[in-house]
mmCIF file of C-alpha atoms and ligand atoms in Angstrom:
data_model
loop_
_atom_site.group_PDB
_atom_site.id
_atom_site.type_symbol
_atom_site.label_atom_id
_atom_site.label_comp_id
_atom_site.label_asym_id
_atom_site.label_seq_id
_atom_site.Cartn_x
_atom_site.Cartn_y
_atom_site.Cartn_z
ATOM 1 C CA UNK A 23 11.807 18.971 -8.596
ATOM 2 C CA UNK A 24 9.869 17.621 -11.535
ATOM 3 C CA UNK A 25 7.724 14.817 -10.144
ATOM 4 C CA UNK A 26 5.108 14.862 -7.448
ATOM 5 C CA UNK A 27 6.794 15.007 -4.048
ATOM 6 C CA UNK A 28 5.924 11.683 -2.411
ATOM 7 C CA UNK A 29 6.554 9.713 0.756
ATOM 8 C CA UNK A 30 5.999 6.116 0.997
ATOM 9 C CA UNK A 31 4.895 4.696 4.305
ATOM 10 C CA UNK A 32 5.947 0.999 4.140
ATOM 11 C CA UNK A 33 6.077 -2.330 6.201
ATOM 12 C CA UNK A 34 8.692 -3.718 3.684
ATOM 13 C CA UNK A 35 7.539 -6.735 2.694
ATOM 14 C CA UNK A 36 7.943 -8.099 -0.894
ATOM 15 C CA UNK A 37 5.170 -6.024 -2.453
ATOM 16 C CA UNK A 38 6.357 -2.930 -0.563
ATOM 17 C CA UNK A 39 9.778 -3.438 -1.883
ATOM 18 C CA UNK A 40 8.414 -3.638 -5.460
ATOM 19 C CA UNK A 41 6.309 -0.539 -4.719
ATOM 20 C CA UNK A 42 9.418 1.400 -3.612
ATOM 21 C CA UNK A 43 11.196 0.249 -6.775
ATOM 22 C CA UNK A 44 8.250 1.313 -8.944
ATOM 23 C CA UNK A 45 8.089 4.752 -7.275
ATOM 24 C CA UNK A 46 11.779 5.286 -7.636
ATOM 25 C CA UNK A 47 11.668 4.366 -11.275
ATOM 26 C CA UNK A 48 8.802 6.581 -12.080
ATOM 27 C CA UNK A 49 9.683 10.134 -13.267
ATOM 28 C CA UNK A 50 6.127 11.270 -12.378
ATOM 29 C CA UNK A 51 7.162 11.073 -8.711
ATOM 30 C CA UNK A 52 9.924 12.514 -6.652
ATOM 31 C CA UNK A 53 10.499 10.316 -3.732
ATOM 32 C CA UNK A 54 11.296 12.539 -0.797
ATOM 33 C CA UNK A 55 11.198 9.996 1.999
ATOM 34 C CA UNK A 56 10.263 6.555 3.267
ATOM 35 C CA UNK A 57 8.751 5.965 6.659
ATOM 36 C CA UNK A 58 8.652 2.528 8.213
ATOM 37 C CA UNK A 59 5.947 0.770 10.212
ATOM 38 C CA UNK A 60 5.728 -2.691 11.762
ATOM 39 C CA UNK A 61 3.545 -4.949 9.680
ATOM 40 C CA UNK A 62 4.685 -7.716 7.279
ATOM 41 C CA UNK A 63 7.707 -8.111 9.704
ATOM 42 C CA UNK A 64 9.034 -6.433 12.808
ATOM 43 C CA UNK A 65 10.070 -2.786 12.629
ATOM 44 C CA UNK A 66 13.813 -3.262 12.823
ATOM 45 C CA UNK A 67 13.653 -5.679 9.810
ATOM 46 C CA UNK A 68 11.317 -3.258 7.965
ATOM 47 C CA UNK A 69 13.990 -0.545 8.406
ATOM 48 C CA UNK A 70 16.801 -2.829 7.162
ATOM 49 C CA UNK A 71 14.787 -3.950 4.243
ATOM 50 C CA UNK A 72 13.817 -0.345 3.258
ATOM 51 C CA UNK A 73 17.359 0.949 3.323
ATOM 52 C CA UNK A 74 18.540 -2.229 1.372
ATOM 53 C CA UNK A 75 15.816 -1.790 -1.268
ATOM 54 C CA UNK A 76 16.721 1.903 -1.653
ATOM 55 C CA UNK A 77 20.379 0.774 -1.999
ATOM 56 C CA UNK A 78 19.459 -1.621 -4.798
ATOM 57 C CA UNK A 79 17.866 1.235 -6.725
ATOM 58 C CA UNK A 80 20.956 3.474 -6.026
ATOM 59 C CA UNK A 81 18.630 5.856 -3.983
ATOM 60 C CA UNK A 82 21.149 6.423 -1.220
ATOM 61 C CA UNK A 83 19.902 9.900 -0.298
ATOM 62 C CA UNK A 84 16.241 9.114 0.194
ATOM 63 C CA UNK A 85 15.795 9.810 3.914
ATOM 64 C CA UNK A 86 14.320 6.837 5.970
ATOM 65 C CA UNK A 87 12.397 7.251 9.272
ATOM 66 C CA UNK A 88 11.491 4.497 11.713
ATOM 67 C CA UNK A 89 8.019 4.671 13.168
ATOM 68 C CA UNK A 90 5.554 2.562 15.067
ATOM 69 C CA UNK A 91 6.741 -0.798 16.473
ATOM 70 C CA UNK A 92 3.150 -2.122 17.027
ATOM 71 C CA UNK A 93 -0.377 -1.101 16.278
ATOM 72 C CA UNK A 94 -2.035 1.604 18.455
ATOM 73 C CA UNK A 95 -3.945 -0.842 20.746
ATOM 74 C CA UNK A 96 -3.571 -4.357 19.352
ATOM 75 C CA UNK A 97 -1.027 -7.141 19.026
ATOM 76 C CA UNK A 98 0.895 -7.137 15.794
ATOM 77 C CA UNK A 99 0.294 -9.852 13.134
ATOM 78 C CA UNK A 100 3.285 -10.331 10.858
ATOM 79 C CA UNK A 101 3.104 -12.358 7.510
ATOM 80 C CA UNK A 102 6.257 -14.381 7.021
ATOM 81 C CA UNK A 103 4.316 -17.071 5.122
ATOM 82 C CA UNK A 104 4.044 -14.656 2.245
ATOM 83 C CA UNK A 105 7.178 -12.535 2.688
ATOM 84 C CA UNK A 106 9.694 -14.889 4.315
ATOM 85 C CA UNK A 107 11.404 -14.672 7.752
ATOM 86 C CA UNK A 108 13.344 -11.576 6.695
ATOM 87 C CA UNK A 109 10.299 -10.007 4.749
ATOM 88 C CA UNK A 110 12.003 -10.166 1.288
ATOM 89 C CA UNK A 111 12.044 -13.907 0.726
ATOM 90 C CA UNK A 112 15.607 -14.502 1.743
ATOM 91 C CA UNK A 113 17.012 -12.440 -1.161
ATOM 92 C CA UNK A 114 20.369 -10.756 -0.274
ATOM 93 C CA UNK A 115 20.374 -6.976 0.019
ATOM 94 C CA UNK A 116 23.343 -4.698 -0.005
ATOM 95 C CA UNK A 117 24.748 -4.197 3.566
ATOM 96 C CA UNK A 118 23.052 -1.174 5.084
ATOM 97 C CA UNK A 119 25.677 1.788 4.728
ATOM 98 C CA UNK A 120 23.561 4.226 6.739
ATOM 99 C CA UNK A 121 21.166 4.588 9.655
ATOM 100 C CA UNK A 122 17.552 5.759 9.665
ATOM 101 C CA UNK A 123 16.929 9.374 10.757
ATOM 102 C CA UNK A 124 16.740 10.029 14.512
ATOM 103 C CA UNK A 125 13.404 11.770 13.936
ATOM 104 C CA UNK A 126 10.374 9.268 14.394
ATOM 105 C CA UNK A 127 8.312 8.714 11.330
ATOM 106 C CA UNK A 128 5.100 10.440 12.410
ATOM 107 C CA UNK A 129 7.127 13.578 13.161
ATOM 108 C CA UNK A 130 8.958 13.213 9.851
ATOM 109 C CA UNK A 131 5.616 12.985 7.929
ATOM 110 C CA UNK A 132 4.326 16.137 9.757
ATOM 111 C CA UNK A 133 7.543 18.085 8.891
ATOM 112 C CA UNK A 134 7.511 17.087 5.195
ATOM 113 C CA UNK A 135 3.826 18.024 4.984
ATOM 114 C CA UNK A 136 4.621 21.436 6.370
ATOM 115 C CA UNK A 137 7.793 21.851 4.155
ATOM 116 C CA UNK A 138 6.137 20.971 0.996
ATOM 117 C CA UNK A 139 3.202 23.432 1.794
ATOM 118 C CA UNK A 140 0.185 21.426 0.523
ATOM 119 C CA UNK A 141 2.016 19.532 -2.244
ATOM 120 C CA UNK A 142 3.037 16.412 -0.439
ATOM 121 C CA UNK A 143 1.598 13.045 -1.461
ATOM 122 C CA UNK A 144 1.729 10.010 0.877
ATOM 123 C CA UNK A 145 1.313 6.500 -0.365
ATOM 124 C CA UNK A 146 0.813 4.388 2.721
ATOM 125 C CA UNK A 147 1.070 0.638 2.036
ATOM 126 C CA UNK A 148 1.292 -0.869 5.564
ATOM 127 C CA UNK A 149 -0.835 -0.661 8.705
ATOM 128 C CA UNK A 150 -1.773 3.066 9.154
ATOM 129 C CA UNK A 151 -0.181 3.428 12.586
ATOM 130 C CA UNK A 152 2.340 6.107 11.415
ATOM 131 C CA UNK A 153 -0.223 8.057 9.413
ATOM 132 C CA UNK A 154 -2.709 7.984 12.246
ATOM 133 C CA UNK A 155 -0.011 9.219 14.764
ATOM 134 C CA UNK A 156 0.889 12.008 12.389
ATOM 135 C CA UNK A 157 -2.776 13.092 12.273
ATOM 136 C CA UNK A 158 -2.881 13.077 16.163
ATOM 137 C CA UNK A 159 0.523 14.786 16.384
ATOM 138 C CA UNK A 160 -0.440 17.703 14.151
ATOM 139 C CA UNK A 161 -4.262 18.395 13.524
ATOM 140 C CA UNK A 162 -3.452 20.223 10.357
ATOM 141 C CA UNK A 163 -1.393 17.236 8.845
ATOM 142 C CA UNK A 164 -4.239 15.594 6.873
ATOM 143 C CA UNK A 165 -5.402 18.730 5.324
ATOM 144 C CA UNK A 166 -1.919 19.771 4.279
ATOM 145 C CA UNK A 167 -1.583 16.670 2.120
ATOM 146 C CA UNK A 168 -2.134 16.923 -1.704
ATOM 147 C CA UNK A 169 -3.310 13.372 -1.558
ATOM 148 C CA UNK A 170 -3.049 10.369 0.622
ATOM 149 C CA UNK A 171 -3.242 6.987 -1.180
ATOM 150 C CA UNK A 172 -3.876 4.022 1.013
ATOM 151 C CA UNK A 173 -3.341 0.396 0.137
ATOM 152 C CA UNK A 174 -5.810 -1.347 2.285
ATOM 153 C CA UNK A 175 -9.472 -2.364 2.762
ATOM 154 C CA UNK A 176 -12.040 -4.249 0.688
ATOM 155 C CA UNK A 177 -15.142 -2.275 -0.293
ATOM 156 C CA UNK A 178 -16.998 -4.837 -2.374
ATOM 157 C CA UNK A 179 -15.100 -8.073 -2.098
ATOM 158 C CA UNK A 180 -13.918 -10.321 0.791
ATOM 159 C CA UNK A 181 -11.017 -9.662 2.967
ATOM 160 C CA UNK A 182 -7.626 -11.469 2.881
ATOM 161 C CA UNK A 183 -7.096 -12.005 6.661
ATOM 162 C CA UNK A 184 -10.645 -12.579 7.849
ATOM 163 C CA UNK A 185 -13.605 -13.044 5.667
ATOM 164 C CA UNK A 186 -14.233 -9.239 5.817
ATOM 165 C CA UNK A 187 -10.923 -7.551 6.649
ATOM 166 C CA UNK A 188 -7.777 -6.826 4.619
ATOM 167 C CA UNK A 189 -4.292 -7.154 6.283
ATOM 168 C CA UNK A 190 -3.342 -3.600 6.703
ATOM 169 C CA UNK A 191 -6.563 -2.468 8.191
ATOM 170 C CA UNK A 192 -6.896 -5.647 10.277
ATOM 171 C CA UNK A 193 -3.528 -4.944 11.749
ATOM 172 C CA UNK A 194 -4.423 -1.558 13.079
ATOM 173 C CA UNK A 195 -8.200 -0.938 12.817
ATOM 174 C CA UNK A 196 -8.034 2.122 15.140
ATOM 175 C CA UNK A 197 -5.433 3.809 13.030
ATOM 176 C CA UNK A 198 -7.339 3.177 9.933
ATOM 177 C CA UNK A 199 -10.348 4.649 11.561
ATOM 178 C CA UNK A 200 -8.471 7.878 12.501
ATOM 179 C CA UNK A 201 -7.106 8.185 9.009
ATOM 180 C CA UNK A 202 -10.499 7.835 7.410
ATOM 181 C CA UNK A 203 -12.058 10.381 9.719
ATOM 182 C CA UNK A 204 -9.159 12.792 9.187
ATOM 183 C CA UNK A 205 -10.423 14.808 6.290
ATOM 184 C CA UNK A 206 -7.515 13.889 4.072
ATOM 185 C CA UNK A 207 -8.098 13.760 0.233
ATOM 186 C CA UNK A 208 -7.988 9.926 0.343
ATOM 187 C CA UNK A 209 -7.738 7.279 -2.340
ATOM 188 C CA UNK A 210 -8.379 3.684 -1.200
ATOM 189 C CA UNK A 211 -6.641 1.127 -3.352
ATOM 190 C CA UNK A 212 -8.042 -2.074 -1.725
ATOM 191 C CA UNK A 213 -8.464 -5.701 -2.611
ATOM 192 C CA UNK A 214 -11.254 -4.721 -5.110
ATOM 193 C CA UNK A 215 -8.582 -3.869 -7.452
ATOM 194 C CA UNK A 216 -5.237 -5.229 -6.132
ATOM 195 C CA UNK A 217 -6.651 -8.876 -6.394
ATOM 196 C CA UNK A 218 -7.128 -8.087 -10.122
ATOM 197 C CA UNK A 219 -3.628 -6.858 -10.608
ATOM 198 C CA UNK A 220 -1.879 -10.160 -10.719
ATOM 199 C CA UNK A 221 1.674 -10.793 -11.695
ATOM 200 C CA UNK A 222 1.163 -14.075 -13.378
ATOM 201 C CA UNK A 223 3.444 -17.135 -12.643
ATOM 202 C CA UNK A 224 3.563 -17.793 -16.417
ATOM 203 C CA UNK A 225 5.116 -14.311 -17.090
ATOM 204 C CA UNK A 226 7.565 -14.945 -14.236
ATOM 205 C CA UNK A 227 8.932 -18.078 -15.929
ATOM 206 C CA UNK A 228 9.231 -16.397 -19.297
ATOM 207 C CA UNK A 229 11.485 -13.798 -17.700
ATOM 208 C CA UNK A 230 14.136 -16.287 -16.603
ATOM 209 C CA UNK A 231 16.425 -15.730 -19.760
ATOM 210 C CA UNK A 232 15.804 -12.048 -19.844
ATOM 211 C CA UNK A 233 17.003 -11.599 -16.312
ATOM 212 C CA UNK A 234 19.949 -13.931 -16.698
ATOM 213 C CA UNK A 235 21.191 -11.966 -19.652
ATOM 214 C CA UNK A 236 20.579 -8.532 -18.151
ATOM 215 C CA UNK A 237 22.612 -6.411 -15.770
ATOM 216 C CA UNK A 238 19.818 -4.317 -14.169
ATOM 217 C CA UNK A 239 20.068 -4.893 -10.355
ATOM 218 C CA UNK A 240 16.492 -3.651 -9.775
ATOM 219 C CA UNK A 241 15.110 -6.302 -12.367
ATOM 220 C CA UNK A 242 17.280 -9.019 -10.790
ATOM 221 C CA UNK A 243 16.095 -8.230 -7.459
ATOM 222 C CA UNK A 244 12.395 -7.889 -8.283
ATOM 223 C CA UNK A 245 12.552 -11.239 -10.057
ATOM 224 C CA UNK A 246 14.160 -12.858 -7.100
ATOM 225 C CA UNK A 247 11.751 -11.597 -4.532
ATOM 226 C CA UNK A 248 8.798 -12.515 -6.809
ATOM 227 C CA UNK A 249 9.866 -16.157 -6.587
ATOM 228 C CA UNK A 250 8.936 -16.338 -2.859
ATOM 229 C CA UNK A 251 5.762 -14.333 -3.369
ATOM 230 C CA UNK A 252 4.502 -16.516 -6.111
ATOM 231 C CA UNK A 253 5.080 -19.738 -4.192
ATOM 232 C CA UNK A 254 2.932 -18.515 -1.349
ATOM 233 C CA UNK A 255 0.183 -17.115 -3.601
ATOM 234 C CA UNK A 256 0.041 -20.288 -5.802
ATOM 235 C CA UNK A 257 -0.281 -22.307 -2.632
ATOM 236 C CA UNK A 258 -3.330 -19.932 -1.786
ATOM 237 C CA UNK A 259 -4.874 -20.914 -5.072
ATOM 238 C CA UNK A 260 -4.180 -17.875 -7.122
ATOM 239 C CA UNK A 261 -2.619 -17.989 -10.630
ATOM 240 C CA UNK A 262 -0.203 -15.174 -9.691
ATOM 241 C CA UNK A 263 0.815 -12.625 -7.142
ATOM 242 C CA UNK A 264 -1.357 -9.616 -6.383
ATOM 243 C CA UNK A 265 0.747 -6.503 -6.663
ATOM 244 C CA UNK A 266 -1.079 -4.655 -3.879
ATOM 245 C CA UNK A 267 1.395 -2.068 -2.912
ATOM 246 C CA UNK A 268 2.705 -1.275 -6.443
ATOM 247 C CA UNK A 269 -0.911 -0.621 -7.602
ATOM 248 C CA UNK A 270 -1.114 2.042 -4.792
ATOM 249 C CA UNK A 271 1.996 3.833 -6.293
ATOM 250 C CA UNK A 272 0.372 3.484 -9.785
ATOM 251 C CA UNK A 273 -2.609 5.460 -8.447
ATOM 252 C CA UNK A 274 -0.289 8.514 -8.368
ATOM 253 C CA UNK A 275 1.849 7.564 -11.436
ATOM 254 C CA UNK A 276 -1.118 6.768 -13.712
ATOM 255 C CA UNK A 277 -4.361 7.695 -12.028
ATOM 256 C CA UNK A 278 -6.302 6.825 -15.281
ATOM 257 C CA UNK A 279 -5.549 3.160 -14.568
ATOM 258 C CA UNK A 280 -8.050 3.136 -11.770
ATOM 259 C CA UNK A 281 -11.762 3.982 -11.864
ATOM 260 C CA UNK A 282 -12.773 5.434 -8.480
ATOM 261 C CA UNK A 283 -15.975 6.188 -6.864
ATOM 262 C CA UNK A 284 -16.429 8.855 -4.069
ATOM 263 C CA UNK A 285 -17.944 6.954 -1.088
ATOM 264 C CA UNK A 286 -18.315 7.196 2.599
ATOM 265 C CA UNK A 287 -16.246 4.564 4.116
ATOM 266 C CA UNK A 288 -16.044 3.680 7.828
ATOM 267 C CA UNK A 289 -13.622 1.303 9.539
ATOM 268 C CA UNK A 290 -15.017 -1.157 11.902
ATOM 269 C CA UNK A 291 -13.067 -1.390 15.208
ATOM 270 C CA UNK A 292 -15.377 -3.466 17.322
ATOM 271 C CA UNK A 293 -16.605 -6.954 16.620
ATOM 272 C CA UNK A 294 -15.029 -10.301 17.126
ATOM 273 C CA UNK A 295 -15.307 -11.179 13.466
ATOM 274 C CA UNK A 296 -15.406 -7.785 11.774
ATOM 275 C CA UNK A 297 -12.462 -5.737 13.327
ATOM 276 C CA UNK A 298 -10.621 -3.995 10.446
ATOM 277 C CA UNK A 299 -13.507 -4.187 7.954
ATOM 278 C CA UNK A 300 -13.928 -1.273 5.602
ATOM 279 C CA UNK A 301 -17.634 -0.602 5.386
ATOM 280 C CA UNK A 302 -18.377 1.447 2.211
ATOM 281 C CA UNK A 303 -21.758 2.847 1.811
ATOM 282 C CA UNK A 304 -22.290 1.938 -1.749
ATOM 283 C CA UNK A 305 -25.960 2.959 -1.924
ATOM 284 C CA UNK A 306 -25.117 6.372 -0.425
ATOM 285 C CA UNK A 307 -27.922 6.565 2.172
ATOM 286 C CA UNK A 308 -28.302 6.209 5.977
ATOM 287 C CA UNK A 309 -31.447 6.210 7.870
ATOM 288 C CA UNK A 310 -32.126 9.216 10.222
ATOM 289 C CA UNK A 311 -33.407 7.843 13.556
ATOM 290 C CA UNK A 312 -35.358 9.729 16.297
ATOM 291 C CA UNK A 313 -35.914 8.320 19.877
ATOM 292 C CA UNK A 314 -39.589 7.414 20.630
ATOM 293 C CA UNK A 315 -38.999 6.718 24.268
ATOM 294 C CA UNK A 316 -38.756 2.928 24.396
ATOM 295 C CA UNK A 317 -37.659 2.644 20.688
ATOM 296 C CA UNK A 318 -36.198 4.411 17.843
ATOM 297 C CA UNK A 319 -38.102 5.446 14.667
ATOM 298 C CA UNK A 320 -36.833 6.038 11.077
ATOM 299 C CA UNK A 321 -37.861 9.653 10.239
ATOM 300 C CA UNK A 322 -35.918 10.154 6.967
ATOM 301 C CA UNK A 323 -32.911 9.354 4.875
ATOM 302 C CA UNK A 324 -29.489 11.231 4.894
ATOM 303 C CA UNK A 325 -26.682 11.071 2.425
ATOM 304 C CA UNK A 326 -23.396 10.668 4.209
ATOM 305 C CA UNK A 327 -20.681 12.860 2.603
ATOM 306 C CA UNK A 328 -18.033 10.842 0.826
ATOM 307 C CA UNK A 329 -14.681 10.732 2.472
ATOM 308 C CA UNK A 330 -12.741 8.656 0.048
ATOM 309 C CA UNK A 331 -12.223 7.823 -3.587
ATOM 310 C CA UNK A 332 -12.442 4.158 -3.639
ATOM 311 C CA UNK A 333 -10.827 2.339 -6.538
ATOM 312 C CA UNK A 334 -13.290 -0.185 -7.963
ATOM 313 C CA UNK A 335 -11.996 -1.014 -11.511
ATOM 314 C CA UNK A 336 -8.427 -1.411 -12.711
ATOM 315 C CA UNK A 337 -6.945 -1.654 -16.173
ATOM 316 C CA UNK A 338 -4.784 -4.565 -15.124
ATOM 317 C CA UNK A 339 -3.111 -5.154 -18.477
ATOM 318 C CA UNK A 340 -1.932 -1.498 -18.674
ATOM 319 C CA UNK A 341 -0.840 -1.645 -15.051
ATOM 320 C CA UNK A 342 1.310 -4.780 -15.381
ATOM 321 C CA UNK A 343 2.762 -3.398 -18.543
ATOM 322 C CA UNK A 344 3.794 -0.263 -16.659
ATOM 323 C CA UNK A 345 5.136 -2.261 -13.735
ATOM 324 C CA UNK A 346 7.203 -4.542 -15.953
ATOM 325 C CA UNK A 347 8.519 -1.769 -18.138
ATOM 326 C CA UNK A 348 9.630 0.429 -15.145
ATOM 327 C CA UNK A 349 11.298 -2.511 -13.301
ATOM 328 C CA UNK A 350 13.014 -3.992 -16.415
ATOM 329 C CA UNK A 351 10.815 -7.061 -16.428
ATOM 330 C CA UNK A 352 9.452 -6.771 -20.011
ATOM 331 C CA UNK A 353 9.548 -9.834 -22.295
ATOM 332 C CA UNK A 354 10.004 -8.926 -25.871
ATOM 333 C CA UNK A 355 7.331 -10.449 -28.424
ATOM 334 C CA UNK A 356 10.101 -12.608 -29.882
ATOM 335 C CA UNK A 357 10.987 -13.961 -26.456
ATOM 336 C CA UNK A 358 7.311 -14.541 -25.831
ATOM 337 C CA UNK A 359 6.861 -16.747 -28.729
ATOM 338 C CA UNK A 360 9.926 -18.971 -28.167
HETATM 339 O O1 RIB B 228 -3.349 -6.852 2.113
HETATM 340 C C1 RIB B 228 -2.196 -6.561 1.353
HETATM 341 C C2 RIB B 228 -1.213 -5.803 2.152
HETATM 342 O O2 RIB B 228 -0.832 -6.410 3.280
HETATM 343 C C3 RIB B 228 -0.006 -5.220 1.543
HETATM 344 O O3 RIB B 228 0.375 -4.072 1.901
HETATM 345 C C4 RIB B 228 1.037 -6.331 1.811
HETATM 346 O O4 RIB B 228 2.333 -5.738 2.005
HETATM 347 C C5 RIB B 228 0.507 -6.946 3.137
HETATM 348 O O5 RIB B 228 1.132 -6.646 4.238
HETATM 349 CA CA1 CA B 229 2.586 -3.515 2.636
#
């Protein structure tokens, strides 16, 4: 095995599909499994999409495990406006020629973490329900991971579901909280960087001839799903589609594309307006309080220990170049000027 052993936990979804393809086309990684969680669409559809996307890439042997059908405590919110009723914008996938494992995703994650003895990486790009359940199932799970990269949250920018919450954390705040308190070596790839990693509509249109002339099934599929994604994002006032989940994969493939800061991050689980908010302690201090009978008094300042490397800056040009090169979506300079 040459690349970093890696599992993707997905709620496939268009950008999850693109993340799977980027991971499978990156020799820096060895994809040893995919675990599925309900999110962008319902779980059975997530499983179908994941098996289909792996088939598009010829990855027929990557094991797939089905996991949580709903968040730990809350009602699921799906996102067919962005991803289509089937989660992949109505693009045809190869018929599934195999079933997912009988083993549930949280147990699958725990088993792989044990088998890879401290070398396993997890890139979680859906609600964190499966990962939280793995933490609960095996108290040594989080510590056994080499790294856990999470696509989710918003440390210094607004949310994309509520004014403060990002979709994956909004969908299962309790799970996100468990994961952030787990002690895992955590990288948070949130909206701070993913909203700057746009696949521009202009580039998409330039690719039409390249795709039509090419035979690469991965490039054709990626181009087709981006169509739906772009329509929704243009309607939302953007100039392109944020490649949220592929950027989380890039955090392992090319860590130097992201500049991270070690911060203490807590996930809000209460609050009518704030559930799912990732609260990053950017100034690094908390007040120490002591009770004075009928009130509390500030008696000092503490420094909460960082629990997460939070990505705050991205080299978006280099990332989009990497994404396009790996997925066969590169426009040559000659085509560019035509
Ligand atoms: O907020 C972006 C995240 O939510 C991505 O993982 C995307 O797939 C959506 O579900
Ligand atoms: Ca996702």
